[in-house]
CSV table of C-alpha atoms and ligand atoms in Angstrom, one decimal:
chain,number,residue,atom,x,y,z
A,1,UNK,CA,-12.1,65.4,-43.3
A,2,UNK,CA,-11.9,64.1,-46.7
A,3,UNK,CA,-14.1,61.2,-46.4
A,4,UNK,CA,-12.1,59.3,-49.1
A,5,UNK,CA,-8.8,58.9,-47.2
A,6,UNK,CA,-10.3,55.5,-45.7
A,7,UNK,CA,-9.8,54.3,-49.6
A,8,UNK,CA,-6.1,54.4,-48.9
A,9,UNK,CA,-5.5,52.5,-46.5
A,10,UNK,CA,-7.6,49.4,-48.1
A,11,UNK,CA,-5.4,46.0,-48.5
A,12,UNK,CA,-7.3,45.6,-51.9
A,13,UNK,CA,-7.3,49.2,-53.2
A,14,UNK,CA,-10.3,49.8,-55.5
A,15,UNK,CA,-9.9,49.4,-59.2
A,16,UNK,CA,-11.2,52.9,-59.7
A,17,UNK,CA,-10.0,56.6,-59.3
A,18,UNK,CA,-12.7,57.4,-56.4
A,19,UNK,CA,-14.1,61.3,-57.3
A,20,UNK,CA,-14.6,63.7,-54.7
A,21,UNK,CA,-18.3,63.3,-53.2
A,22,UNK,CA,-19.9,65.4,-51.1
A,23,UNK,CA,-20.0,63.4,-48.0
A,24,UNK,CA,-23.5,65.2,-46.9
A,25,UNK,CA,-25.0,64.6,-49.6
A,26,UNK,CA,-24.9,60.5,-50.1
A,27,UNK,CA,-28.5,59.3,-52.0
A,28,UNK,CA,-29.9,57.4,-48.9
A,29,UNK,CA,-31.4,54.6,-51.7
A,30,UNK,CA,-29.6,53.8,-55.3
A,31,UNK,CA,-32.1,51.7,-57.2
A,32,UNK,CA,-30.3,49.8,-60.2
A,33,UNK,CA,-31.9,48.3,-63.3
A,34,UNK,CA,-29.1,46.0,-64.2
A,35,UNK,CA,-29.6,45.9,-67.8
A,36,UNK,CA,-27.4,44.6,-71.0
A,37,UNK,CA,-26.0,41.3,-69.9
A,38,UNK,CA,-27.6,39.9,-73.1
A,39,UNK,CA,-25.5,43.1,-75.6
A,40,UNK,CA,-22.6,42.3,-73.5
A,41,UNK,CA,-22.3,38.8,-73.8
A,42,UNK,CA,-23.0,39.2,-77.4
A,43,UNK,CA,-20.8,41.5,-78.3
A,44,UNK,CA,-18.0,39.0,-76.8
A,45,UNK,CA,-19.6,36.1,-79.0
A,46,UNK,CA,-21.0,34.4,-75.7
A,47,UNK,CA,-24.2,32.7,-75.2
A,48,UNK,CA,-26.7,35.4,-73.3
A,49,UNK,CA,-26.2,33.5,-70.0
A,50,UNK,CA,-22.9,34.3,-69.7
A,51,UNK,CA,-23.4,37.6,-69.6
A,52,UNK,CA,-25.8,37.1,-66.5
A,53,UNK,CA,-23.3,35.2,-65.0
A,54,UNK,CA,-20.7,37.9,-65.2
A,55,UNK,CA,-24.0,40.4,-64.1
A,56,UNK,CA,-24.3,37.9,-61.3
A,57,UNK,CA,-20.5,38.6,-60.4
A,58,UNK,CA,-20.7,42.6,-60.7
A,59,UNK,CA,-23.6,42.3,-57.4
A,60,UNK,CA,-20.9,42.0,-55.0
A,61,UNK,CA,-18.4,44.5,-56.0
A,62,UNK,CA,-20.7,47.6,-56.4
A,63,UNK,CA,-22.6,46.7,-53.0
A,64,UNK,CA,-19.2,47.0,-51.1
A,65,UNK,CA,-18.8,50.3,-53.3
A,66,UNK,CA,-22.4,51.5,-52.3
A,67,UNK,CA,-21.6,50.4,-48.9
A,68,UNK,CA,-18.2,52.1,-48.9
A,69,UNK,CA,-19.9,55.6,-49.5
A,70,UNK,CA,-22.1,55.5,-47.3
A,71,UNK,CA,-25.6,54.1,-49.1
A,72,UNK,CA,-28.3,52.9,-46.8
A,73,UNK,CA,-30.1,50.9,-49.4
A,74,UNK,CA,-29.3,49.6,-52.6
A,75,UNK,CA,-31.6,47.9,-54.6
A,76,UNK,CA,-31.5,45.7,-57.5
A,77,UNK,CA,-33.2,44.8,-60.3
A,78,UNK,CA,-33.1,41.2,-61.0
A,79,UNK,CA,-35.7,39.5,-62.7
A,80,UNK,CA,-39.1,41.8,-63.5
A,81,UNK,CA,-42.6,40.0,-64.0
A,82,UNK,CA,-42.4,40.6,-67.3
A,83,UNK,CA,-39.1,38.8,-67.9
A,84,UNK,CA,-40.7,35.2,-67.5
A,85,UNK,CA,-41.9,35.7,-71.2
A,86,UNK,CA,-38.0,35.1,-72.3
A,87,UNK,CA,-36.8,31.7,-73.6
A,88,UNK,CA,-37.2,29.0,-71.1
A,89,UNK,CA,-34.0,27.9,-70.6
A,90,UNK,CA,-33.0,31.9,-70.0
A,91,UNK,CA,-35.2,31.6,-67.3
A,92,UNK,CA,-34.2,29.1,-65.6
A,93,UNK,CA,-31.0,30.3,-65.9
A,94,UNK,CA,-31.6,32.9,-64.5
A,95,UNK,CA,-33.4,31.4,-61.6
A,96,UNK,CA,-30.8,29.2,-60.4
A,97,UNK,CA,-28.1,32.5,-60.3
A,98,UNK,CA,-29.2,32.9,-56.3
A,99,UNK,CA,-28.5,29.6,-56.0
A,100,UNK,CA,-24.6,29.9,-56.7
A,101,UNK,CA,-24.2,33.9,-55.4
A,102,UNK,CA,-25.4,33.6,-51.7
A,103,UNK,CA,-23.5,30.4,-50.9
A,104,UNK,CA,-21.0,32.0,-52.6
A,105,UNK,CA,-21.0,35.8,-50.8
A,106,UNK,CA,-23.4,35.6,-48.2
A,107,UNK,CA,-20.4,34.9,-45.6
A,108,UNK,CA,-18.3,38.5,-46.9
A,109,UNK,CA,-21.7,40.6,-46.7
A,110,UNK,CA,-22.8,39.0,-43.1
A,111,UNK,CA,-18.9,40.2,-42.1
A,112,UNK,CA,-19.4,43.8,-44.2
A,113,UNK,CA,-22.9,43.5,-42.1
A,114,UNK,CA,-25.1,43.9,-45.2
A,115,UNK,CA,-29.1,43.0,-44.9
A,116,UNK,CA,-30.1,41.1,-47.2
A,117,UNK,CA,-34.2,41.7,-48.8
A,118,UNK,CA,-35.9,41.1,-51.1
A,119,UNK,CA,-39.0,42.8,-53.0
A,120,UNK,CA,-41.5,41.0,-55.6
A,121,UNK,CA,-43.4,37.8,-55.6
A,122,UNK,CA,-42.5,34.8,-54.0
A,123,UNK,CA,-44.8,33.0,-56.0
A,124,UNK,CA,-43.7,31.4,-59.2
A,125,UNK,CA,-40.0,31.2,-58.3
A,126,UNK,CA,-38.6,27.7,-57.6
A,127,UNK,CA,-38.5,26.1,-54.4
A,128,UNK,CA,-34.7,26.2,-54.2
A,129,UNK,CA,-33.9,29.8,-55.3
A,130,UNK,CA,-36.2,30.6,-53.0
A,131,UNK,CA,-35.4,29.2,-50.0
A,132,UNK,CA,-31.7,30.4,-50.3
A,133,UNK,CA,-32.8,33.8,-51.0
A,134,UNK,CA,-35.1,33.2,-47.4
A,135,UNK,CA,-32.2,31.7,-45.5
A,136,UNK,CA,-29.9,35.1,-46.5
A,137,UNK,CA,-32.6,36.9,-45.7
A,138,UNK,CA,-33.1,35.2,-42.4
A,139,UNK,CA,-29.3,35.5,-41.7
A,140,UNK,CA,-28.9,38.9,-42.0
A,141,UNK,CA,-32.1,40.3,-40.4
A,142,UNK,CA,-30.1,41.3,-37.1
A,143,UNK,CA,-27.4,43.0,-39.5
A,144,UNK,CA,-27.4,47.0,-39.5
A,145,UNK,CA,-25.8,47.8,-42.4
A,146,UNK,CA,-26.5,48.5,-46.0
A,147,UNK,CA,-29.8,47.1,-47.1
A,148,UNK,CA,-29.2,45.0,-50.3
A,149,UNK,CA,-32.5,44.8,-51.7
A,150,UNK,CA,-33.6,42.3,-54.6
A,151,UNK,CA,-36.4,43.7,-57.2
A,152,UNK,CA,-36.9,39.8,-58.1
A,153,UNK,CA,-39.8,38.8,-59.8
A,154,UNK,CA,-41.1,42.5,-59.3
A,155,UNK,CA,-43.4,45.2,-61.6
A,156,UNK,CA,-44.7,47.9,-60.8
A,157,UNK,CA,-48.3,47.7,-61.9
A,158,UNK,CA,-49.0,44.3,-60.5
A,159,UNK,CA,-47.8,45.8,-57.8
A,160,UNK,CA,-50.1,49.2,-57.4
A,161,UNK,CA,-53.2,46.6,-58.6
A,162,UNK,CA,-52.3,44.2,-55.5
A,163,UNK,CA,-52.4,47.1,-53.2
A,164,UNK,CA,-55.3,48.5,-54.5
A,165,UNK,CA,-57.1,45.0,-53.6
A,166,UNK,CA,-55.5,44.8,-50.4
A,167,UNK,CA,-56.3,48.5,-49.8
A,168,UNK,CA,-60.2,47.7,-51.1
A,169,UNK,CA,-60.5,44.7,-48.7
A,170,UNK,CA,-59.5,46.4,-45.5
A,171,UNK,CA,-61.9,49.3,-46.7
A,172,UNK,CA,-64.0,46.5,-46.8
A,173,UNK,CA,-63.7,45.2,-43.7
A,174,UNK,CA,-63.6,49.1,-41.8
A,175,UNK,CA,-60.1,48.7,-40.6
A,176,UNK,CA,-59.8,52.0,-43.0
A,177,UNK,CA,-62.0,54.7,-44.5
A,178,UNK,CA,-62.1,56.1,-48.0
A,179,UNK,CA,-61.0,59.2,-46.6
A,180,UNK,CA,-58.1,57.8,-45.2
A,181,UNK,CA,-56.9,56.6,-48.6
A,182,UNK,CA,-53.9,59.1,-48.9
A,183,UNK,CA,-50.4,59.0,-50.6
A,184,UNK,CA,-48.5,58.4,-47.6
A,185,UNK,CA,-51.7,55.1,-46.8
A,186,UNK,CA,-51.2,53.6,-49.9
A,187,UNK,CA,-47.5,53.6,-49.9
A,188,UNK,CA,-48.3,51.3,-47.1
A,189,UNK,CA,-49.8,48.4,-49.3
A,190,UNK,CA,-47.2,48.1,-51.7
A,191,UNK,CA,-44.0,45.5,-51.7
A,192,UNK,CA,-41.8,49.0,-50.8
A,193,UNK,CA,-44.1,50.0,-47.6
A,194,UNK,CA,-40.9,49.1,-45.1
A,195,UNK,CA,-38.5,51.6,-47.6
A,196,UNK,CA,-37.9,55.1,-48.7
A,197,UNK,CA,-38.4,56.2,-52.0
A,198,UNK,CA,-34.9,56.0,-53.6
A,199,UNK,CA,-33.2,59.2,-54.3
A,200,UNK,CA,-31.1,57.9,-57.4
A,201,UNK,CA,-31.9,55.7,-60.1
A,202,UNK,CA,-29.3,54.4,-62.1
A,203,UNK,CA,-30.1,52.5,-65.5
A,204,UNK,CA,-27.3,50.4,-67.5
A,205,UNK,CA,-27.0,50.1,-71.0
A,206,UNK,CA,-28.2,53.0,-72.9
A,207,UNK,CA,-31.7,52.0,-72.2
A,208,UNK,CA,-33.5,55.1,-71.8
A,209,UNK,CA,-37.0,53.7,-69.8
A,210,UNK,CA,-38.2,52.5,-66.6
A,211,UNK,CA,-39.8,49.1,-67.5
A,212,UNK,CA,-42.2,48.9,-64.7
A,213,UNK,CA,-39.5,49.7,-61.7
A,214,UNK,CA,-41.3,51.4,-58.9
A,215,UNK,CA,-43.7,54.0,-61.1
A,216,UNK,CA,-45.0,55.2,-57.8
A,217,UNK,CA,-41.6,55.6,-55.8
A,218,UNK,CA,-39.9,57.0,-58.8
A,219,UNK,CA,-41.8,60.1,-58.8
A,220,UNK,CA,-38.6,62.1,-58.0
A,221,UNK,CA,-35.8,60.3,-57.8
A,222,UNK,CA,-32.8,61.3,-60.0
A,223,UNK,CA,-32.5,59.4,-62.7
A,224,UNK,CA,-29.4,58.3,-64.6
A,225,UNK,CA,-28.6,56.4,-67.5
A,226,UNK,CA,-25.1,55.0,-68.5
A,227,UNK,CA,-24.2,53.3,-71.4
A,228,UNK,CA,-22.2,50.8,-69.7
A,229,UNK,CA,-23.3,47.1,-69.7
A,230,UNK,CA,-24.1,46.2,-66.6
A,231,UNK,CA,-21.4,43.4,-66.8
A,232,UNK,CA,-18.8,46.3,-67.3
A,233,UNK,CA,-20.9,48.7,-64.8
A,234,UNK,CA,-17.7,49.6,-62.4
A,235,UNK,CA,-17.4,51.3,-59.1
A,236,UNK,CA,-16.2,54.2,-60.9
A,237,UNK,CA,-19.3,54.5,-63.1
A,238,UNK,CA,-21.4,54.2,-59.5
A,239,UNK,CA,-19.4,56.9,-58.1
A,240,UNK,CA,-19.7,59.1,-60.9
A,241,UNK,CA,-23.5,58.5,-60.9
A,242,UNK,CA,-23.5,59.5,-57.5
A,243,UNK,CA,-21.2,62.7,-58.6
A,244,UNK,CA,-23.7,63.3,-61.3
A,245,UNK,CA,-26.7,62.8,-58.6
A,246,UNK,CA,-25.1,65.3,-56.3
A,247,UNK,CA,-24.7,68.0,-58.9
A,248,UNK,CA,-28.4,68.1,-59.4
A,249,UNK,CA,-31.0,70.2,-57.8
A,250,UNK,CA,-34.3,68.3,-56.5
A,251,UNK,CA,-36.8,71.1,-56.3
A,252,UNK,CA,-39.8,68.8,-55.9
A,253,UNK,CA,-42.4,71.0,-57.6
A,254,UNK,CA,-41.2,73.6,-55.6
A,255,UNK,CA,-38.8,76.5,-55.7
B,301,LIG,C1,-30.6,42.4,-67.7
B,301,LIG,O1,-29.9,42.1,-68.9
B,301,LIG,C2,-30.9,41.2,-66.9
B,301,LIG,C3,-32.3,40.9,-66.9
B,301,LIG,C4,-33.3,41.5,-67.4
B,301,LIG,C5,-32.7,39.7,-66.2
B,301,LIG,P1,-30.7,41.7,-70.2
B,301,LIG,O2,-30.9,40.2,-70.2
B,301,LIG,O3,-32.0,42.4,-70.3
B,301,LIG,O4,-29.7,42.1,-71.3
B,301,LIG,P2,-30.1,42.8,-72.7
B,301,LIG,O5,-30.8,44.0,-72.4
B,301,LIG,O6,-30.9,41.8,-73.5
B,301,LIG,O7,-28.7,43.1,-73.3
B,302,LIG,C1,-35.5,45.5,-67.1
B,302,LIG,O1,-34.7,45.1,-68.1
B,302,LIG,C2,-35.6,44.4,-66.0
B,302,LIG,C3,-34.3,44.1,-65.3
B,302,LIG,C4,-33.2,44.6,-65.5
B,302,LIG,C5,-34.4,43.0,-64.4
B,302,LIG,P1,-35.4,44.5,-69.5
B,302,LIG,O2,-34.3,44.1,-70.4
B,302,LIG,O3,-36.3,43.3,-69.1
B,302,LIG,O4,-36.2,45.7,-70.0
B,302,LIG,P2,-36.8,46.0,-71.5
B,302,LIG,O5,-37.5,44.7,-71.9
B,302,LIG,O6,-35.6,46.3,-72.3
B,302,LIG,O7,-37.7,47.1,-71.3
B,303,LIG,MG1,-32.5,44.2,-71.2
């Protein structure tokens, strides 16, 4: 059965021509780097903010498309460790985004039965954002749906370094051996241990780079950039991401 014809039966039709996917062949895990609010706000003559704000507003709508496809995991990025070296006042900005989205949508993703998660360091964000961001986590920790995961205050090499420490100590300590360090052990100390690797990697804005995202659990995903701000990102540029995903061949080093 076309898996689409659910589409048409929606109360609030989607805003987008919905492509033919192959419904076998769904990435389990779309990883985002939600670039260009800055460009887009710009280009309207708006202070940078507002084009996080209207970033902020684009969450919802292409989690319910991920959702809608099938998606098991969709993760965000948010705020990397190197983006506490913008302007203060950015910044905080930023930070207090959580603050107005989860009171905001946490209620229409606990119906859709999204999880909510987070990856990156709790350290360093304030007290506020992050305790909303822990109470949606804790209210959707029974929910079996699409995991909505935040990359917030996340990099990749701090990342690997951390879990090379950890790794170091419990070598340390016996609990492993040297020998035992192996791809599939070391996965285990990073921030990602409890996820797969995502199979599609999606970058807005032209930006052609990964800017510390997941080095490690990149390593073959399909990636795909878009010019699109991610302000003007739509569920129509997701689906045709997923369209272009699906026309590709992963051979991992093989055959
Ligand atoms: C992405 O948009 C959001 C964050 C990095 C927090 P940018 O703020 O990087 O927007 P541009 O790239 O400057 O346009
Ligand atoms: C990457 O975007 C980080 C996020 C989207 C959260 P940046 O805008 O920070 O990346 P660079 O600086 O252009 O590489
Ligand atoms: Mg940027």
């Amino acid at each position: 059965m076309n898996p689409w014809k659910r589409w048409f039966g929606n109360k609030e039709p989607l805003d987008s021509t919905v492509p033919e996917l192959d419904a076998d062949n769904i990435p389990n895990h779309v990883a985002v780097i939600m670039d260009g609010n800055g460009r887009w706000a710009q280009k309207r003559g708006l202070p940078r903010v507002a084009g996080h704000h209207a970033g902020m507003k684009n969450v919802k709508k292409i989690t319910m498309a991920a959702n809608e496809i099938g998606v098991k995991i969709l993760t965000l990025y948010a705020f990397s460790t190197e983006n506490w070296k913008r302007p203060r006042d950015e910044v905080d900005f930023l930070m207090k985004l959580p603050l107005e989205f989860f009171p905001k949508e946490i209620d229409e993703l606990i119906r859709n039965n999204v999880q909510i998660r987070m990856t990156g360091w709790e350290e360093g964000l304030p007290d506020a954002t992050l305790k909303v961001i822990k109470d949606a986590i804790a209210r959707t920790k029974g929910n079996t749906g699409l995991i909505l995961n935040f990359a917030l205050n996340y990099g990749s090499r701090k990342e690997m370094i951390a879990g090379m420490k950890a790794m170091l100590g419990d070598i340390e300590q016996g609990k492993i051996s040297i020998e035992e360090i192996s791809e599939q052990s070391f996965s285990q100390y990073l921030l990602t241990s409890e996820l797969p690797d995502p199979d599609l990697m999606i970058r807005t804005s032209g930006e052609q780079r990964i800017s510390n995202f997941m080095l490690w659990q990149l390593a073959y995903s399909e990636l795909c950039f878009t010019e699109s701000y991610w302000p003007e990102f739509t569920e129509q540029h997701f689906f045709d991401a997923v369209k272009e995903y699906q026309s590709r061949a992963r051979r991992y080093g093989g055959l």
